PDB file of C-alpha atoms in Angstrom:
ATOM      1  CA  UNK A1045      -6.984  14.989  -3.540  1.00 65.00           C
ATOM      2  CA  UNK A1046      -3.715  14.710  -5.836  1.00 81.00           C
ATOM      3  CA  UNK A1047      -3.597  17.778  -8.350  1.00 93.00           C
ATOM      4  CA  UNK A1048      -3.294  16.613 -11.866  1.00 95.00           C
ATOM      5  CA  UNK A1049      -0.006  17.616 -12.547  1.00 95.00           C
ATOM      6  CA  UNK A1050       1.201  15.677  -9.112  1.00 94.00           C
ATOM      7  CA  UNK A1051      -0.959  12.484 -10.066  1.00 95.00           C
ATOM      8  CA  UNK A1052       0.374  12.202 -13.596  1.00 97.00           C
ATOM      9  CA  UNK A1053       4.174  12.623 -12.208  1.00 96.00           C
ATOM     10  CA  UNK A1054       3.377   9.585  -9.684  1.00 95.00           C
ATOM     11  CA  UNK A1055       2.409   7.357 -12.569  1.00 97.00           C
ATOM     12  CA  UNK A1056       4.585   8.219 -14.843  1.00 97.00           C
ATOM     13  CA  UNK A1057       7.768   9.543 -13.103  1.00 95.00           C
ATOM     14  CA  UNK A1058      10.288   8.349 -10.146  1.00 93.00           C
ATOM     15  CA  UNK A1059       9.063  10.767  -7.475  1.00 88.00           C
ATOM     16  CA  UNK A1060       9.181  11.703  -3.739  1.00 85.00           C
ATOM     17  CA  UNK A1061       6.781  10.394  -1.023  1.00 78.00           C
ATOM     18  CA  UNK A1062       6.167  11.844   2.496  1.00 73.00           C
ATOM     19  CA  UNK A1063       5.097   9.712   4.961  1.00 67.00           C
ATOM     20  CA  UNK A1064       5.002   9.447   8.687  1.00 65.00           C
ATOM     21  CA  UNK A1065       7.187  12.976   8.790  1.00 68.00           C
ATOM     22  CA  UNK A1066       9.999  10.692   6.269  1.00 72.00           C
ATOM     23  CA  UNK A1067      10.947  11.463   2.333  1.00 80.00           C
ATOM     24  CA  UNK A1068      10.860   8.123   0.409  1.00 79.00           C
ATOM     25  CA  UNK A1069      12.112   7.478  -3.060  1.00 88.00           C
ATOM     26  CA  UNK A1070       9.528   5.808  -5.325  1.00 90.00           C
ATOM     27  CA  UNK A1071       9.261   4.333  -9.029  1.00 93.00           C
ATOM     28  CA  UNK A1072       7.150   5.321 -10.930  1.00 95.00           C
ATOM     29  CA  UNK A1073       3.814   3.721 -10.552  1.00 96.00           C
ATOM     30  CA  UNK A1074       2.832   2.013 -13.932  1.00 97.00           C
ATOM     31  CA  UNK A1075       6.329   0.670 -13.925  1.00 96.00           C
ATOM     32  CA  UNK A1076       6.052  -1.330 -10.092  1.00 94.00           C
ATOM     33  CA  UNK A1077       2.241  -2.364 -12.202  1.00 95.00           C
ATOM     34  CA  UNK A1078       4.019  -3.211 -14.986  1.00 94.00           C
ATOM     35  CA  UNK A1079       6.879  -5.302 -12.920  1.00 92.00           C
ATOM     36  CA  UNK A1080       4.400  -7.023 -11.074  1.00 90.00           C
ATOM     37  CA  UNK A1081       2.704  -8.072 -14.549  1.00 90.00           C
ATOM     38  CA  UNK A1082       6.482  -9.429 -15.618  1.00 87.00           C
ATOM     39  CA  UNK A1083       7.385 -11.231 -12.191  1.00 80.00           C
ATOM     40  CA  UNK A1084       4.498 -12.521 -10.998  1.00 57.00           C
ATOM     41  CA  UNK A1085       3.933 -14.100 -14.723  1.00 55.00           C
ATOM     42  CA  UNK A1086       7.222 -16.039 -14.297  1.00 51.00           C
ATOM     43  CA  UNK A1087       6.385 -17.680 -10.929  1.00 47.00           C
ATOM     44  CA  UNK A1088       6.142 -20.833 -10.548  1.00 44.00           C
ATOM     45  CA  UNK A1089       2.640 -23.037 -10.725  1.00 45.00           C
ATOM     46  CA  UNK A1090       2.737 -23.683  -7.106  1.00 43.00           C
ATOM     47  CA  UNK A1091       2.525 -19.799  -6.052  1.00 47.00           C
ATOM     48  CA  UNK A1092      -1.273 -19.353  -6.358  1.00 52.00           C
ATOM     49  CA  UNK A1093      -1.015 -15.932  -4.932  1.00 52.00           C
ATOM     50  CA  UNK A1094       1.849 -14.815  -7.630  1.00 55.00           C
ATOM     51  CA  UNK A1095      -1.175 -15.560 -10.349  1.00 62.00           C
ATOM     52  CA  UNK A1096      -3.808 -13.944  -8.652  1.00 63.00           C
ATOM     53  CA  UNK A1097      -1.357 -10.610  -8.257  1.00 67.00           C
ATOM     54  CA  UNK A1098      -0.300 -11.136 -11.966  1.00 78.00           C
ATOM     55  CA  UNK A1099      -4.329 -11.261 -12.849  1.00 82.00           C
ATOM     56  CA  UNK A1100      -4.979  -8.018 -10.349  1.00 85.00           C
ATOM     57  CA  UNK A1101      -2.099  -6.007 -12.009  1.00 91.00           C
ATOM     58  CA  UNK A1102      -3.140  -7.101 -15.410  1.00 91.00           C
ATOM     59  CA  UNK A1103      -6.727  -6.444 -15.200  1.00 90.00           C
ATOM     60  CA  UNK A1104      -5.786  -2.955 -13.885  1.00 94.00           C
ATOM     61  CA  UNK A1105      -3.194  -2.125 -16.500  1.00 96.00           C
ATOM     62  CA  UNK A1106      -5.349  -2.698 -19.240  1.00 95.00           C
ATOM     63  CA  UNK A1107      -8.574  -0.840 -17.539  1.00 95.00           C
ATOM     64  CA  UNK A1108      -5.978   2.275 -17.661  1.00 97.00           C
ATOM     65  CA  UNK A1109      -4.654   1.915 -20.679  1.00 97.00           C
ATOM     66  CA  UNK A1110      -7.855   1.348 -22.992  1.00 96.00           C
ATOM     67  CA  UNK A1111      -9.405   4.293 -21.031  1.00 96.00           C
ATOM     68  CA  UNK A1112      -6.304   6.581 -21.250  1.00 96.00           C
ATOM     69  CA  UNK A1113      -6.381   5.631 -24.798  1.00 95.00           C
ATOM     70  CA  UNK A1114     -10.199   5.790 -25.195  1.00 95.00           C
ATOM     71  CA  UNK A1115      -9.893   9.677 -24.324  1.00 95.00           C
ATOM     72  CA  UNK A1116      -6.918   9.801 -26.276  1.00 94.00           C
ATOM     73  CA  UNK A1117      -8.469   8.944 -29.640  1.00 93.00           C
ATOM     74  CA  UNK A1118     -12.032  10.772 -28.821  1.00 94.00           C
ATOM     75  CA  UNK A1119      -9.834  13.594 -28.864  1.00 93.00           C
ATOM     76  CA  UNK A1120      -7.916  13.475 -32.572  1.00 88.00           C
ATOM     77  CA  UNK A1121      -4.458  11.987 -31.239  1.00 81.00           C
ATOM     78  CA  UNK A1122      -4.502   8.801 -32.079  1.00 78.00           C
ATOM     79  CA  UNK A1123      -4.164   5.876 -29.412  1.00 74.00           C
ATOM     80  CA  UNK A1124      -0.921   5.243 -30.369  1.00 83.00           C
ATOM     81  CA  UNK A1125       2.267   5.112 -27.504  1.00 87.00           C
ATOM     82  CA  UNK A1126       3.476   3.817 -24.681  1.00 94.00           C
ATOM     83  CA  UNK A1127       0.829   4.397 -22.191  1.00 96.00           C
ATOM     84  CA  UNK A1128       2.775   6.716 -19.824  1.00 96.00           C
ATOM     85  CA  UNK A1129       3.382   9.233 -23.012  1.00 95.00           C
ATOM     86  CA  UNK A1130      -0.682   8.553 -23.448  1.00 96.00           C
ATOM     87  CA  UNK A1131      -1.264   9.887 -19.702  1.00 97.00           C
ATOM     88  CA  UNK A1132       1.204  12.747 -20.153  1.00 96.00           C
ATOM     89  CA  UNK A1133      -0.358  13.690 -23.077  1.00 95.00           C
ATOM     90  CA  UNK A1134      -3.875  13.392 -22.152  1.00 96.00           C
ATOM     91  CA  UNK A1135      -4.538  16.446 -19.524  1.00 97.00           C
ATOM     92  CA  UNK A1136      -2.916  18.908 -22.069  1.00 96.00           C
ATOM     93  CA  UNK A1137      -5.726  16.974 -24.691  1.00 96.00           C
ATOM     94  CA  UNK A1138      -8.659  17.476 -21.766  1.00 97.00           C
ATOM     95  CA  UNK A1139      -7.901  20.867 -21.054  1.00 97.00           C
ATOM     96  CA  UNK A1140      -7.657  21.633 -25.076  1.00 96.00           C
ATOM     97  CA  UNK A1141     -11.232  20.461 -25.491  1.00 96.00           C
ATOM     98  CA  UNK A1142     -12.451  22.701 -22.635  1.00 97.00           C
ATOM     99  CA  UNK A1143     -11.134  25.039 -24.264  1.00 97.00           C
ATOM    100  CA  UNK A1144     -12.803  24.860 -27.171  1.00 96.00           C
ATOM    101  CA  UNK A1145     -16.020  23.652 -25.517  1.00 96.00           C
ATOM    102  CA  UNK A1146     -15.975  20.255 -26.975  1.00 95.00           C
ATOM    103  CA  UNK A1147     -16.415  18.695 -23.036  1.00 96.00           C
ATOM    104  CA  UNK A1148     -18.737  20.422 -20.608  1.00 96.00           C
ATOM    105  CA  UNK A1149     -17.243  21.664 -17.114  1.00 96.00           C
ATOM    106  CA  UNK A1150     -18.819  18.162 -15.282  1.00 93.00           C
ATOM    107  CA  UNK A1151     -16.980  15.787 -17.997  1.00 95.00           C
ATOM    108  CA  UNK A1152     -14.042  17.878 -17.665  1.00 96.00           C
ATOM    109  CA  UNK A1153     -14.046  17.551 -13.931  1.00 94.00           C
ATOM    110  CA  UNK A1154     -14.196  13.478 -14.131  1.00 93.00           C
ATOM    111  CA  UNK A1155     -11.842  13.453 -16.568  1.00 96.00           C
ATOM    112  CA  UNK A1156      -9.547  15.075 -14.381  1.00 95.00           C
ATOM    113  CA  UNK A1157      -9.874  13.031 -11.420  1.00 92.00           C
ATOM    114  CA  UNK A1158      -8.549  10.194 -13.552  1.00 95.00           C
ATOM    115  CA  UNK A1159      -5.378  10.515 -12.820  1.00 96.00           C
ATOM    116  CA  UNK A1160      -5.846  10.619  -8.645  1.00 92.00           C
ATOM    117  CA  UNK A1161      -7.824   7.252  -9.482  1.00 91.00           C
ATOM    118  CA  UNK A1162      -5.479   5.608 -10.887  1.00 95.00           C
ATOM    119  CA  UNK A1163      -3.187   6.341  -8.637  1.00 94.00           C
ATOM    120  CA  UNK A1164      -5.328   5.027  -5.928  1.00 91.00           C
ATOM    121  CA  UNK A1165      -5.938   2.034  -7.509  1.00 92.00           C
ATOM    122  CA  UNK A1166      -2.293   1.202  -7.765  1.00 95.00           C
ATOM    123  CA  UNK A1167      -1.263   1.996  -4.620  1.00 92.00           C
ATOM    124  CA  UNK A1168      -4.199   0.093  -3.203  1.00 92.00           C
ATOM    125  CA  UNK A1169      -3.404  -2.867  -5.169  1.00 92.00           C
ATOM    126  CA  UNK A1170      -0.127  -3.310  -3.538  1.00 91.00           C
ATOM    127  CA  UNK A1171      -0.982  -1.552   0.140  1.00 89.00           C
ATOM    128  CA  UNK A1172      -4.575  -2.664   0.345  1.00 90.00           C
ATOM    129  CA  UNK A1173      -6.097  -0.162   2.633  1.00 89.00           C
ATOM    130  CA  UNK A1174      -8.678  -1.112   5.610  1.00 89.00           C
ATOM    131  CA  UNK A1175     -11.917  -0.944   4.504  1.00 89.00           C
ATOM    132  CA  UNK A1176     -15.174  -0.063   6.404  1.00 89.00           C
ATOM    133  CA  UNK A1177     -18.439  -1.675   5.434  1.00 91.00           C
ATOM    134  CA  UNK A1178     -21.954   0.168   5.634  1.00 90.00           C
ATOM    135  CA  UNK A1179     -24.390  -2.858   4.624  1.00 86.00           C
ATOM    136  CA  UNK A1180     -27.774  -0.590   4.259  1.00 92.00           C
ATOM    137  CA  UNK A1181     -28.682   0.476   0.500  1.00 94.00           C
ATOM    138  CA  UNK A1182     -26.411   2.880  -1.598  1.00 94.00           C
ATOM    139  CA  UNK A1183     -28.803   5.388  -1.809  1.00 94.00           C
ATOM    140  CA  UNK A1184     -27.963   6.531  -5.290  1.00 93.00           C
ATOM    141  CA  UNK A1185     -28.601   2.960  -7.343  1.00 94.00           C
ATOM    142  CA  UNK A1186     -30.180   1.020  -4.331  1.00 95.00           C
ATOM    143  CA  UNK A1187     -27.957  -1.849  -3.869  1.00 95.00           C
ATOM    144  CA  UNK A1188     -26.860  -3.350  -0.628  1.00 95.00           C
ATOM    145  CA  UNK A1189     -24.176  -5.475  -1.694  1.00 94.00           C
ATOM    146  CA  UNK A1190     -22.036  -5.819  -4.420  1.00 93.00           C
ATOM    147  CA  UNK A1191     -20.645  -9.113  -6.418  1.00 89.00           C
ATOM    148  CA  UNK A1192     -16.749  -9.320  -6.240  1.00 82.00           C
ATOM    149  CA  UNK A1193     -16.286 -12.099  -9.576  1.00 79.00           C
ATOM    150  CA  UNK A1194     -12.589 -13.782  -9.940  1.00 74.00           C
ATOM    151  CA  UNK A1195     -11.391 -15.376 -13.055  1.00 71.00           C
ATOM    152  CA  UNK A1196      -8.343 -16.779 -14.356  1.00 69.00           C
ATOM    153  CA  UNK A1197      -6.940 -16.407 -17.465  1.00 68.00           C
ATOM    154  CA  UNK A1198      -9.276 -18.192 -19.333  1.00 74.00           C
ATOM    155  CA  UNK A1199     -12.233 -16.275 -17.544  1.00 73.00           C
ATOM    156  CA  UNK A1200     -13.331 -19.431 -15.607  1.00 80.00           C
ATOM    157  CA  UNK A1201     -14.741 -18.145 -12.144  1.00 78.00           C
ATOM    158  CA  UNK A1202     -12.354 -18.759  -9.503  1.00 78.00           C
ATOM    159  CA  UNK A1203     -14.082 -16.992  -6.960  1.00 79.00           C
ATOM    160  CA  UNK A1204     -17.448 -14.876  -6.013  1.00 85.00           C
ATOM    161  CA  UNK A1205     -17.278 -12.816  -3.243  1.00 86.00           C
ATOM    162  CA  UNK A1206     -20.667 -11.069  -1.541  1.00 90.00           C
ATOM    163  CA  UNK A1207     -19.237  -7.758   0.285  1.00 91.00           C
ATOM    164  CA  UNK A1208     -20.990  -4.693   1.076  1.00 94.00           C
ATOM    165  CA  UNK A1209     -21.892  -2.034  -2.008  1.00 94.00           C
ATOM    166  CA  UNK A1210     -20.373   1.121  -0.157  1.00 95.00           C
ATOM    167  CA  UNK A1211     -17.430   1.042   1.842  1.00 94.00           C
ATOM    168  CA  UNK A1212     -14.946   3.616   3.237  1.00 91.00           C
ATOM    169  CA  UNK A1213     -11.644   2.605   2.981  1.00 90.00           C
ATOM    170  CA  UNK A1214      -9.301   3.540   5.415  1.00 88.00           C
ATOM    171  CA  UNK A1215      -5.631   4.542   4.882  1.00 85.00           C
ATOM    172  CA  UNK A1216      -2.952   6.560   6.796  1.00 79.00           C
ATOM    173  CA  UNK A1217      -2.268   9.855   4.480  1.00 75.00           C
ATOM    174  CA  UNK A1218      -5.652   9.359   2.521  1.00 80.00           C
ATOM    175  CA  UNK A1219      -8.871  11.580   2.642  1.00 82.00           C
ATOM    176  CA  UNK A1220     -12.167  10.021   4.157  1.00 87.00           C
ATOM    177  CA  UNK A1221     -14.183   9.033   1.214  1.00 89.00           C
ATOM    178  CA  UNK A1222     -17.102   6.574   1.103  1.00 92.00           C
ATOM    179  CA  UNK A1223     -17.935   4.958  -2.412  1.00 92.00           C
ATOM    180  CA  UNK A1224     -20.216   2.618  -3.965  1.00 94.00           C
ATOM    181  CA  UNK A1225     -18.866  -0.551  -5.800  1.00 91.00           C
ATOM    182  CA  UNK A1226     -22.013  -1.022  -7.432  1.00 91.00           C
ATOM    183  CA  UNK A1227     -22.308   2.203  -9.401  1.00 91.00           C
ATOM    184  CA  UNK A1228     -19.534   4.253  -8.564  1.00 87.00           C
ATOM    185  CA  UNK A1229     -20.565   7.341  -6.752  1.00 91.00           C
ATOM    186  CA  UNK A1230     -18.656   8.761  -4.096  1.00 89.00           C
ATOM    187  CA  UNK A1231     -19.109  11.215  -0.673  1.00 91.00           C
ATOM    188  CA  UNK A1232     -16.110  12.847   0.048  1.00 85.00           C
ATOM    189  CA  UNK A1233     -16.485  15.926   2.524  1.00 84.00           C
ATOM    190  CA  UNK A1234     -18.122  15.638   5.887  1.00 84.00           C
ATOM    191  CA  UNK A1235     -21.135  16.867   4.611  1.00 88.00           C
ATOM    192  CA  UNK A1236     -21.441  14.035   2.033  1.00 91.00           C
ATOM    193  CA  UNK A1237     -20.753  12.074   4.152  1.00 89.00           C
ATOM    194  CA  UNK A1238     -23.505  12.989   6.620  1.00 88.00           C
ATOM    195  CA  UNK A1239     -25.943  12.837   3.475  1.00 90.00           C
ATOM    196  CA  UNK A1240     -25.059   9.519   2.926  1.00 91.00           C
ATOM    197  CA  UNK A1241     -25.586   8.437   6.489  1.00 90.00           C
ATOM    198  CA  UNK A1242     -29.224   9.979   6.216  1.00 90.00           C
ATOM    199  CA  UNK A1243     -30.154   8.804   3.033  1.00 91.00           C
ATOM    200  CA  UNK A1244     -29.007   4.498   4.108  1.00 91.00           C
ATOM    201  CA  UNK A1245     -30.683   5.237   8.042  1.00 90.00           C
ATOM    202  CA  UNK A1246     -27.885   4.995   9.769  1.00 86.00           C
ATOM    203  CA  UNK A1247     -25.089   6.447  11.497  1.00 82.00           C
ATOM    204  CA  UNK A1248     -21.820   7.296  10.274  1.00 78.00           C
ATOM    205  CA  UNK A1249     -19.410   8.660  12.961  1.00 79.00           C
ATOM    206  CA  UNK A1250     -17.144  10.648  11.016  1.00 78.00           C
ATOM    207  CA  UNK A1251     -14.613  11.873  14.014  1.00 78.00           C
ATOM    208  CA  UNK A1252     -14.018   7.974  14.582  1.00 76.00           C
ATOM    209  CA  UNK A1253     -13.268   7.463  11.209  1.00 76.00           C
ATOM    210  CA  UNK A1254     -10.804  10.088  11.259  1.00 74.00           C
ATOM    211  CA  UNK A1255      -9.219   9.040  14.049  1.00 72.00           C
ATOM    212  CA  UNK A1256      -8.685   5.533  12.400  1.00 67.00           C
ATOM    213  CA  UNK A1257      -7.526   7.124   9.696  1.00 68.00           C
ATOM    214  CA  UNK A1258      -4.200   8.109  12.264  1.00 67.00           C
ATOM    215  CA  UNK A1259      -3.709   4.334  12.616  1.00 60.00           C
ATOM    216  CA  UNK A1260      -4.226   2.830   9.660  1.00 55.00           C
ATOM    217  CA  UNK A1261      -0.886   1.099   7.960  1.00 49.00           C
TER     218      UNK A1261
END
């Protein structure tokens, strides 16, 4: 998993990449969310799949910032900013209240894995990874499948999609993690992951997974 300090500087800064044994140059990632917000909102109304990006990059940008800002405010400072100064600001603002033993070690712990989320959820936005389905019951809040809603921009349902509750997406570069849609929890070392295969009845054959891991785009 991304340290902090690396997952802040890939949202908020032009950094370097390594992939496939290469060094690319990338922007920062809340600007390519917010230039997708800006271009995709000035296609035309014939591009359905401009709007639905727009929508996606939206929805996400303003999941981050009220939650970066959220934190922000719990903590004294205001919610005031552009967001990447609010996510540059915030760790030094988590690690404060540790500190001072305003947040526990387990809240502190989420609160730092954050940042690696949101990264994740930006890259996957634009490089949607492969995604394995397990369709027995999440064992944690007992739901087999999970409700995928899309609205437009008046919040009239476009679309309801059934898919599976936990998944395991795959993606070259990324650790094996299985996760629930439905509430959240995740497995993310072999022995999770065997835990999870014991508590849904079935088999999960992590070595395969890792190998597709190798191949996955």
């Amino acid at each position: 998993m991304l340290t902090t300090d690396r997952a802040v500087e890939r949202l908020t800064e032009n950094h370097t990449v390594l992939l496939n044994g290469a060094e690319y140059e990338c922007t920062a990632l809340l600007t390519q969310l917010r230039e997708a917000i800006a271009s995709s909102a000035g296609v035309g109304g014939g591009s359905e799949g401009g709007g639905l990006m727009n929508l996606a990059a939206l929805t996400l940008w303003d999941n981050i910032d009220g939650v970066a800002r959220g934190w922000q405010q719990t903590f004294w400072a205001g919610h005031r900013g552009e967001l990447a100064q609010v996510i540059r600001r915030l760790p030094r603002l988590i690690q404060a209240a540790h500190v001072l033993n305003e947040i526990d070690d387990a809240l502190r712990g989420r609160l730092d894995a954050l940042f690696a989320t949101w990264v994740t959820q930006i890259e996957d936005l634009f490089d949607p990874p492969r995604v394995q389905e397990l369709t027995a019951p999440c064992p944690t809040c007992g739901e087999r499948y999970h409700q995928k809603v899309t609205t437009d921009e008046r919040g009239a349902v476009i679309e309801t999609v059934r898919m599976a509750a936990v998944i395991i997406p795959l993606k070259r570069g990324r650790a094996l993690v299985a996760e629930c849609r439905s509430c959240g929890m995740q497995w993310g070392t072999e022995r999770d992951l065997s835990a999870l295969a014991a508590g849904m009845g079935i088999e999960v054959d992590v070595a395969a997974l890792q190998k597709l891991l190798t191949i996955s785009s």
